[in-house]
mmCIF file of C-alpha atoms in Angstrom:
data_model
loop_
_atom_site.group_PDB
_atom_site.id
_atom_site.type_symbol
_atom_site.label_atom_id
_atom_site.label_comp_id
_atom_site.label_asym_id
_atom_site.label_seq_id
_atom_site.Cartn_x
_atom_site.Cartn_y
_atom_site.Cartn_z
ATOM 1 C CA MET K 1 -12.463 9.477 13.329
ATOM 2 C CA GLU K 2 -16.168 10.077 12.716
ATOM 3 C CA GLY K 3 -17.352 12.829 10.421
ATOM 4 C CA ILE K 4 -15.273 11.963 7.341
ATOM 5 C CA PRO K 5 -17.698 10.859 4.598
ATOM 6 C CA GLY K 6 -16.752 7.999 2.333
ATOM 7 C CA PRO K 7 -17.651 4.598 0.897
ATOM 8 C CA LEU K 8 -16.686 2.511 3.943
ATOM 9 C CA THR K 9 -19.328 1.473 6.433
ATOM 10 C CA LYS K 10 -18.899 2.213 10.122
ATOM 11 C CA GLU K 11 -18.302 -1.513 10.678
ATOM 12 C CA GLN K 12 -15.530 -1.591 8.071
ATOM 13 C CA VAL K 13 -13.791 1.425 9.579
ATOM 14 C CA THR K 14 -14.042 -0.120 13.052
ATOM 15 C CA HIS K 15 -12.619 -3.432 11.803
ATOM 16 C CA TRP K 16 -9.585 -1.639 10.360
ATOM 17 C CA GLN K 17 -9.126 0.421 13.529
ATOM 18 C CA GLU K 18 -9.353 -2.560 15.864
ATOM 19 C CA LYS K 19 -8.065 -5.540 13.850
ATOM 20 C CA GLY K 20 -5.553 -3.686 11.650
ATOM 21 C CA TYR K 21 -7.062 -4.541 8.284
ATOM 22 C CA VAL K 22 -10.312 -4.783 6.353
ATOM 23 C CA ILE K 23 -11.221 -6.368 3.006
ATOM 24 C CA VAL K 24 -13.596 -4.302 0.886
ATOM 25 C CA SER K 25 -15.425 -5.200 -2.317
ATOM 26 C CA GLY K 26 -16.993 -2.784 -4.804
ATOM 27 C CA LEU K 27 -14.565 0.145 -4.527
ATOM 28 C CA ILE K 28 -13.150 -0.455 -8.017
ATOM 29 C CA GLU K 29 -15.435 -0.963 -11.014
ATOM 30 C CA GLN K 30 -15.342 -4.487 -12.447
ATOM 31 C CA ALA K 31 -14.585 -3.265 -15.968
ATOM 32 C CA LEU K 32 -11.604 -1.280 -14.690
ATOM 33 C CA THR K 33 -10.380 -4.274 -12.694
ATOM 34 C CA GLU K 34 -10.544 -6.483 -15.783
ATOM 35 C CA SER K 35 -8.778 -3.887 -17.934
ATOM 36 C CA CYS K 36 -5.917 -3.649 -15.429
ATOM 37 C CA LYS K 37 -5.646 -7.423 -15.206
ATOM 38 C CA GLU K 38 -5.388 -7.759 -19.001
ATOM 39 C CA HIS K 39 -2.827 -4.928 -19.149
ATOM 40 C CA MET K 40 -0.606 -6.602 -16.555
ATOM 41 C CA LEU K 41 -0.894 -10.092 -18.012
ATOM 42 C CA GLU K 42 0.208 -8.654 -21.354
ATOM 43 C CA ILE K 43 3.227 -6.958 -19.776
ATOM 44 C CA PHE K 44 4.181 -10.101 -17.876
ATOM 45 C CA LYS K 45 3.127 -12.638 -20.528
ATOM 46 C CA ASP K 46 6.643 -14.010 -20.903
ATOM 47 C CA THR K 47 7.762 -13.632 -17.291
ATOM 48 C CA ALA K 48 6.569 -12.659 -13.835
ATOM 49 C CA CYS K 49 7.949 -11.231 -10.629
ATOM 50 C CA LYS K 50 9.746 -13.510 -8.183
ATOM 51 C CA ASP K 51 10.046 -10.626 -5.728
ATOM 52 C CA PHE K 52 7.922 -7.608 -4.872
ATOM 53 C CA GLY K 53 7.437 -4.958 -7.530
ATOM 54 C CA SER K 54 7.537 -4.598 -11.302
ATOM 55 C CA ASP K 55 11.017 -3.075 -11.734
ATOM 56 C CA GLY K 56 9.267 0.074 -12.919
ATOM 57 C CA LYS K 57 7.091 -1.605 -15.554
ATOM 58 C CA CYS K 58 3.850 -0.910 -13.686
ATOM 59 C CA ALA K 59 4.910 1.728 -11.159
ATOM 60 C CA PHE K 60 2.861 4.925 -11.101
ATOM 61 C CA PRO K 61 2.615 6.796 -13.393
ATOM 62 C CA THR K 62 2.001 4.197 -16.092
ATOM 63 C CA CYS K 63 -0.293 6.274 -18.341
ATOM 64 C CA SER K 64 -2.630 3.260 -18.369
ATOM 65 C CA ASP K 65 -5.760 2.213 -16.493
ATOM 66 C CA LEU K 66 -3.528 1.304 -13.551
ATOM 67 C CA ASP K 67 -3.287 5.058 -12.852
ATOM 68 C CA ARG K 68 -7.086 5.247 -12.648
ATOM 69 C CA VAL K 69 -6.965 2.742 -9.791
ATOM 70 C CA THR K 70 -4.095 4.525 -8.020
ATOM 71 C CA THR K 71 -5.965 7.847 -8.082
ATOM 72 C CA HIS K 72 -9.470 6.402 -7.662
ATOM 73 C CA GLU K 73 -11.578 8.706 -5.523
ATOM 74 C CA ASN K 74 -13.173 5.757 -3.727
ATOM 75 C CA LEU K 75 -9.718 4.819 -2.459
ATOM 76 C CA ILE K 76 -8.884 8.422 -1.562
ATOM 77 C CA ASP K 77 -12.131 8.759 0.380
ATOM 78 C CA SER K 78 -11.656 5.381 2.100
ATOM 79 C CA VAL K 79 -8.161 6.306 3.277
ATOM 80 C CA SER K 80 -9.457 9.674 4.482
ATOM 81 C CA GLN K 81 -12.060 7.848 6.551
ATOM 82 C CA LEU K 82 -9.494 5.501 8.078
ATOM 83 C CA LEU K 83 -6.978 8.249 8.927
ATOM 84 C CA GLY K 84 -9.629 10.755 9.959
ATOM 85 C CA THR K 85 -8.379 13.475 7.604
ATOM 86 C CA PRO K 86 -8.702 14.380 3.902
ATOM 87 C CA ASP K 87 -5.096 15.642 3.928
ATOM 88 C CA ILE K 88 -3.242 12.607 2.589
ATOM 89 C CA LEU K 89 -0.430 11.941 0.124
ATOM 90 C CA LEU K 90 0.326 8.989 -2.121
ATOM 91 C CA THR K 91 3.606 7.275 -1.187
ATOM 92 C CA GLN K 92 3.555 4.067 -3.227
ATOM 93 C CA SER K 93 1.911 2.500 -6.254
ATOM 94 C CA ASP K 94 3.202 -0.502 -8.154
ATOM 95 C CA GLY K 95 1.413 -3.259 -10.006
ATOM 96 C CA TRP K 96 3.072 -6.633 -10.202
ATOM 97 C CA CYS K 97 2.419 -10.208 -11.210
ATOM 98 C CA LYS K 98 3.493 -13.037 -8.918
ATOM 99 C CA ALA K 99 3.915 -16.439 -10.574
ATOM 100 C CA GLY K 100 3.693 -19.875 -9.067
ATOM 101 C CA HIS K 101 7.105 -21.564 -8.875
ATOM 102 C CA LEU K 102 9.129 -23.921 -6.718
ATOM 103 C CA ASP K 103 11.990 -21.592 -5.832
ATOM 104 C CA PHE K 104 12.097 -21.244 -2.052
ATOM 105 C CA GLY K 105 15.455 -19.503 -1.799
ATOM 106 C CA SER K 106 16.299 -17.430 1.264
ATOM 107 C CA GLN K 107 15.313 -14.104 -0.320
ATOM 108 C CA GLN K 108 12.259 -15.281 -2.270
ATOM 109 C CA ASN K 109 8.790 -13.979 -1.417
ATOM 110 C CA ASN K 110 7.157 -17.158 -2.711
ATOM 111 C CA ASP K 111 6.299 -18.223 0.857
ATOM 112 C CA GLN K 112 7.076 -15.138 2.898
ATOM 113 C CA ARG K 113 7.906 -14.777 6.563
ATOM 114 C CA PHE K 114 5.489 -12.838 8.772
ATOM 115 C CA HIS K 115 6.467 -9.187 8.939
ATOM 116 C CA MET K 116 5.231 -5.619 9.270
ATOM 117 C CA ASP K 117 5.702 -3.123 6.446
ATOM 118 C CA TYR K 118 6.880 -0.087 8.370
ATOM 119 C CA GLY K 119 10.548 -1.131 8.257
ATOM 120 C CA ASN K 120 11.285 0.025 4.708
ATOM 121 C CA HIS K 121 8.949 3.015 4.628
ATOM 122 C CA THR K 122 10.371 5.010 7.543
ATOM 123 C CA PHE K 123 13.384 5.123 9.845
ATOM 124 C CA LEU K 124 11.034 5.401 12.836
ATOM 125 C CA HIS K 125 8.925 2.977 14.858
ATOM 126 C CA PRO K 126 5.129 3.093 14.328
ATOM 127 C CA THR K 127 3.133 5.507 16.458
ATOM 128 C CA PRO K 128 0.760 4.195 19.166
ATOM 129 C CA TRP K 129 -2.033 2.008 17.785
ATOM 130 C CA ASN K 130 -4.765 4.634 18.078
ATOM 131 C CA GLU K 131 -2.703 7.240 16.209
ATOM 132 C CA PRO K 132 -2.289 5.687 12.722
ATOM 133 C CA GLU K 133 -0.431 7.671 10.076
ATOM 134 C CA ASN K 134 -0.557 5.333 7.079
ATOM 135 C CA VAL K 135 -2.825 3.099 5.063
ATOM 136 C CA ALA K 136 -1.560 0.446 2.671
ATOM 137 C CA ALA K 137 -3.661 -1.440 0.138
ATOM 138 C CA ILE K 138 -3.453 -4.472 -2.084
ATOM 139 C CA VAL K 139 -5.920 -4.281 -4.966
ATOM 140 C CA TYR K 140 -6.533 -7.810 -6.221
ATOM 141 C CA LEU K 141 -6.983 -8.320 -9.962
ATOM 142 C CA ALA K 142 -7.116 -12.121 -9.700
ATOM 143 C CA ASP K 143 -9.287 -14.703 -7.961
ATOM 144 C CA THR K 144 -6.987 -16.267 -5.368
ATOM 145 C CA GLU K 145 -9.298 -19.283 -5.077
ATOM 146 C CA ILE K 146 -7.955 -20.110 -8.550
ATOM 147 C CA THR K 147 -4.435 -18.666 -8.428
ATOM 148 C CA GLY K 148 -3.495 -18.951 -4.773
ATOM 149 C CA GLY K 149 -1.219 -16.241 -3.386
ATOM 150 C CA GLY K 150 -3.662 -14.559 -1.027
ATOM 151 C CA THR K 151 -2.100 -12.313 1.609
ATOM 152 C CA ALA K 152 -2.173 -13.931 5.055
ATOM 153 C CA VAL K 153 -2.975 -11.752 8.065
ATOM 154 C CA CYS K 154 -2.819 -12.041 11.838
ATOM 155 C CA SER K 155 -5.315 -9.614 13.325
ATOM 156 C CA ARG K 156 -4.862 -7.637 16.514
ATOM 157 C CA GLU K 157 -7.163 -8.844 19.290
ATOM 158 C CA GLY K 158 -7.445 -5.929 21.688
ATOM 159 C CA ASP K 159 -5.026 -3.782 23.667
ATOM 160 C CA GLU K 160 -3.659 -6.738 25.635
ATOM 161 C CA ASP K 161 -2.833 -8.883 22.610
ATOM 162 C CA GLU K 162 0.641 -10.296 23.297
ATOM 163 C CA LEU K 163 1.510 -10.225 19.586
ATOM 164 C CA TYR K 164 0.906 -6.485 19.394
ATOM 165 C CA GLN K 165 2.880 -5.093 22.296
ATOM 166 C CA PRO K 166 5.445 -2.557 21.046
ATOM 167 C CA PRO K 167 8.227 -2.266 20.224
ATOM 168 C CA TYR K 168 7.611 -4.342 17.094
ATOM 169 C CA ILE K 169 11.057 -5.818 16.451
ATOM 170 C CA ASN K 170 10.584 -9.604 16.368
ATOM 171 C CA MET K 171 11.209 -9.982 12.640
ATOM 172 C CA PRO K 172 14.191 -10.105 10.265
ATOM 173 C CA GLY K 173 15.649 -6.659 9.638
ATOM 174 C CA ASN K 174 14.601 -5.038 12.917
ATOM 175 C CA GLY K 175 15.953 -4.714 16.419
ATOM 176 C CA GLY K 176 19.430 -5.985 15.611
ATOM 177 C CA TYR K 177 18.246 -9.069 13.715
ATOM 178 C CA TRP K 178 20.172 -8.010 10.625
ATOM 179 C CA GLU K 179 20.521 -11.488 9.151
ATOM 180 C CA PHE K 180 17.650 -10.896 6.753
ATOM 181 C CA TYR K 181 15.625 -13.666 5.147
ATOM 182 C CA ASN K 182 12.438 -13.115 3.148
ATOM 183 C CA ASP K 183 11.517 -16.783 2.887
ATOM 184 C CA ARG K 184 9.518 -18.243 5.772
ATOM 185 C CA THR K 185 11.546 -21.425 6.249
ATOM 186 C CA HIS K 186 14.912 -19.658 6.239
ATOM 187 C CA ALA K 187 13.698 -16.866 8.536
ATOM 188 C CA GLU K 188 12.187 -19.171 11.125
ATOM 189 C CA LYS K 189 15.204 -21.499 11.074
ATOM 190 C CA TYR K 190 17.433 -18.481 11.789
ATOM 191 C CA PHE K 191 15.351 -17.521 14.820
ATOM 192 C CA GLU K 192 15.078 -21.109 16.075
ATOM 193 C CA GLU K 193 18.857 -21.533 15.976
ATOM 194 C CA LYS K 194 19.989 -18.103 17.191
ATOM 195 C CA HIS K 195 17.033 -16.487 19.001
ATOM 196 C CA PRO K 196 14.714 -19.246 20.267
ATOM 197 C CA GLU K 197 12.644 -16.830 22.380
ATOM 198 C CA VAL K 198 11.757 -14.885 19.233
ATOM 199 C CA ALA K 199 11.004 -18.146 17.409
ATOM 200 C CA LYS K 200 8.444 -19.049 20.105
ATOM 201 C CA PHE K 201 6.831 -15.621 19.746
ATOM 202 C CA ARG K 202 6.670 -15.902 15.968
ATOM 203 C CA LYS K 203 5.138 -19.387 16.079
ATOM 204 C CA LYS K 204 2.142 -17.840 17.805
ATOM 205 C CA ILE K 205 1.690 -15.496 14.842
ATOM 206 C CA TYR K 206 1.620 -18.429 12.399
ATOM 207 C CA ASP K 207 -0.808 -20.277 14.663
ATOM 208 C CA ARG K 208 -3.244 -17.384 14.285
ATOM 209 C CA GLU K 209 -2.809 -16.649 10.585
ATOM 210 C CA VAL K 210 -5.820 -16.383 8.303
ATOM 211 C CA ILE K 211 -5.568 -16.562 4.497
ATOM 212 C CA PRO K 212 -8.699 -14.951 3.043
ATOM 213 C CA VAL K 213 -9.951 -15.695 -0.471
ATOM 214 C CA TYR K 214 -9.710 -12.533 -2.560
ATOM 215 C CA LYS K 215 -11.880 -11.925 -5.622
ATOM 216 C CA PRO K 216 -11.044 -9.577 -8.540
ATOM 217 C CA GLY K 217 -11.574 -5.996 -7.382
ATOM 218 C CA ASP K 218 -11.263 -6.785 -3.683
ATOM 219 C CA VAL K 219 -9.101 -4.331 -1.753
ATOM 220 C CA LEU K 220 -7.141 -5.319 1.344
ATOM 221 C CA LEU K 221 -6.724 -2.119 3.366
ATOM 222 C CA TYR K 222 -4.171 -2.612 6.117
ATOM 223 C CA ARG K 223 -1.671 -0.877 8.381
ATOM 224 C CA TYR K 224 2.122 -0.797 8.418
ATOM 225 C CA ASP K 225 2.009 -2.383 11.890
ATOM 226 C CA ILE K 226 -0.133 -5.444 11.126
ATOM 227 C CA TRP K 227 1.456 -8.892 10.903
ATOM 228 C CA HIS K 228 1.008 -10.245 7.366
ATOM 229 C CA ARG K 229 2.822 -12.261 4.697
ATOM 230 C CA GLY K 230 2.676 -13.362 1.085
ATOM 231 C CA THR K 231 1.710 -16.979 0.369
ATOM 232 C CA PRO K 232 2.602 -19.176 -2.630
ATOM 233 C CA VAL K 233 0.847 -18.824 -5.971
ATOM 234 C CA LYS K 234 -0.139 -22.154 -7.494
ATOM 235 C CA VAL K 235 2.337 -23.476 -10.036
ATOM 236 C CA GLY K 236 1.137 -22.630 -13.550
ATOM 237 C CA HIS K 237 -0.799 -19.553 -12.396
ATOM 238 C CA LYS K 238 -0.121 -15.842 -12.103
ATOM 239 C CA ARG K 239 -1.636 -13.479 -9.526
ATOM 240 C CA SER K 240 -1.782 -9.775 -10.364
ATOM 241 C CA VAL K 241 -2.209 -7.013 -7.780
ATOM 242 C CA ILE K 242 -1.582 -3.305 -7.340
ATOM 243 C CA ASN K 243 0.124 -2.245 -4.105
ATOM 244 C CA ILE K 244 -0.712 1.303 -3.025
ATOM 245 C CA ALA K 245 0.106 3.301 0.124
ATOM 246 C CA TRP K 246 -0.779 6.686 1.580
ATOM 247 C CA LYS K 247 0.244 8.808 4.556
ATOM 248 C CA LYS K 248 -1.048 11.781 6.472
ATOM 249 C CA ARG K 249 0.213 14.849 4.658
ATOM 250 C CA ASP K 250 2.280 16.221 7.549
ATOM 251 C CA SER K 251 3.993 12.884 8.344
ATOM 252 C CA PHE K 252 7.210 13.749 6.522
ATOM 253 C CA TRP K 253 9.049 10.901 8.257
ATOM 254 C CA HIS K 254 7.177 8.414 6.067
ATOM 255 C CA LEU K 255 9.058 8.364 2.787
ATOM 256 C CA THR K 256 7.891 7.843 -0.788
ATOM 257 C CA TRP K 257 8.620 4.360 -2.108
ATOM 258 C CA ASN K 258 8.391 5.192 -5.822
ATOM 259 C CA PRO K 259 10.770 7.588 -7.560
ATOM 260 C CA ALA K 260 9.397 11.156 -7.364
ATOM 261 C CA TRP K 261 6.231 11.505 -9.432
ATOM 262 C CA THR K 262 7.745 14.554 -11.170
ATOM 263 C CA GLN K 263 10.710 12.503 -12.421
ATOM 264 C CA TRP K 264 8.637 11.564 -15.460
ATOM 265 C CA ASN K 265 7.762 15.133 -16.477
ATOM 266 C CA TYR K 266 8.734 16.757 -19.812
ATOM 267 C CA TYR K 267 7.404 14.089 -22.192
ATOM 268 C CA GLY K 268 3.689 14.839 -21.973
ATOM 269 C CA ASN K 269 2.582 11.542 -20.445
ATOM 270 C CA ILE K 270 2.444 12.408 -16.758
ATOM 271 C CA GLU K 271 1.280 15.894 -17.774
ATOM 272 C CA ARG K 272 -1.748 14.379 -19.517
ATOM 273 C CA VAL K 273 -2.438 12.282 -16.429
ATOM 274 C CA LEU K 274 -2.292 15.382 -14.216
ATOM 275 C CA ILE K 275 -4.617 17.332 -16.521
ATOM 276 C CA SER K 276 -7.183 14.522 -16.406
ATOM 277 C CA LEU K 277 -7.302 14.384 -12.596
ATOM 278 C CA SER K 278 -9.675 16.201 -10.276
ATOM 279 C CA PRO K 279 -8.274 18.652 -7.691
ATOM 280 C CA LYS K 280 -8.803 15.974 -5.017
ATOM 281 C CA GLN K 281 -6.763 13.480 -7.048
ATOM 282 C CA ARG K 282 -4.004 16.009 -7.804
ATOM 283 C CA ALA K 283 -3.701 16.748 -4.092
ATOM 284 C CA LEU K 284 -2.722 13.112 -3.614
ATOM 285 C CA LEU K 285 0.444 13.897 -5.612
ATOM 286 C CA GLY K 286 1.319 17.079 -3.726
ATOM 287 C CA VAL K 287 -0.628 19.741 -5.634
ATOM 288 C CA PRO K 288 -2.290 22.075 -3.078
ATOM 289 C CA LYS K 289 -6.066 21.832 -2.947
ATOM 290 C CA PRO K 290 -8.298 24.733 -4.001
ATOM 291 C CA GLY K 291 -8.401 27.236 -1.144
ATOM 292 C CA HIS K 292 -4.892 26.457 0.077
ATOM 293 C CA SER K 293 -2.800 29.481 1.060
ATOM 294 C CA TYR K 294 -0.360 28.696 -1.756
ATOM 295 C CA TRP K 295 -2.842 29.817 -4.397
ATOM 296 C CA ASN K 296 -3.451 33.299 -5.712
ATOM 297 C CA GLU K 297 -4.851 34.396 -9.055
ATOM 298 C CA GLN K 298 -1.428 34.825 -10.611
ATOM 299 C CA ASN K 299 0.071 31.441 -9.778
ATOM 300 C CA ILE K 300 -3.198 29.686 -10.624
ATOM 301 C CA LYS K 301 -2.972 31.141 -14.134
ATOM 302 C CA TRP K 302 0.693 30.156 -14.340
ATOM 303 C CA PHE K 303 -0.304 26.646 -13.288
ATOM 304 C CA GLY K 304 -2.876 26.564 -16.075
ATOM 305 C CA ALA K 305 -0.330 27.841 -18.595
ATOM 306 C CA ARG K 306 2.019 24.999 -17.732
ATOM 307 C CA TYR K 307 -0.735 22.431 -18.351
ATOM 308 C CA PRO K 308 -2.887 23.559 -21.331
ATOM 309 C CA GLY K 309 -6.367 22.106 -21.139
ATOM 310 C CA MET K 310 -6.414 21.842 -17.355
ATOM 311 C CA ASP K 311 -9.568 23.193 -15.703
ATOM 312 C CA ILE K 312 -8.264 25.777 -13.245
ATOM 313 C CA ASN K 313 -11.713 27.108 -12.352
ATOM 314 C CA PRO K 314 -11.975 25.159 -9.056
ATOM 315 C CA TYR K 315 -8.807 26.909 -7.879
ATOM 316 C CA LEU K 316 -10.020 30.335 -9.008
ATOM 317 C CA LYS K 317 -13.484 29.879 -7.474
ATOM 318 C CA ALA K 318 -11.977 28.953 -4.109
ATOM 319 C CA LEU K 319 -10.230 32.359 -3.971
ATOM 320 C CA LYS K 320 -13.643 34.030 -3.722
ATOM 321 C CA LEU K 321 -14.906 31.959 -0.810
#
């Protein structure tokens, strides 16, 4: 995976490749982080999310500074480094605000069970470890030393790690374990009572969990096949994050979580977002890059006519190369 330039150090790339995750500071400007935090706290001032996601309130495109994070070139370049290719697509982006509360119902994510994310992004099982196809990220807008709610991880410790021997099915919702529980206590009780061998396996994951402290602007870059879970936010606090995910462009079996980006066309908002983006950022949404075989002079001009004010020169210049 060498040869792809980007903001991650060699050590950070190696940590993600070997351990399954890496925490990176400095990818998102502090002023932008603070702006996004204020935007989300305003949206969720009277409520917060008891489960994952914003119910569309902060899902891309938002026509706010959240979109600047989603399409940030530092994130694009980091993902390109990790996947070893610049040909990537955005598959998920949603900001949400998790509040501290004492509801530990069976489907709550207050104190989550350990899981992997691949299960509701594809119908397939993850590819072999050294052939990753996805990167997921949690962009922290809060200081979890104050709020709590840091994402817990269980890193992979080499090829012989007993917790990372496929197939990865020892979790609710996979491998025939269709009695789904999101809450840790309910999930582990289910396995203890009905599948004690799985319960023993899962206890080893909890024994190895680490809950890092995340600062505003920190980005947890992780894989769909890393064991992780959400932990409780402190009562009286709110923890805001943006969840983002990408895939290799040709991995059509990994589906888009959000409604289609083009669903919001016609009203000028997403159009203005698209006009403001660079060709690299537009490619994240499915627009072919300059130099792609799709482009010729005619359809480049038609593209420009559809979006007045868009700089189409990078596409035209690439025709002459």
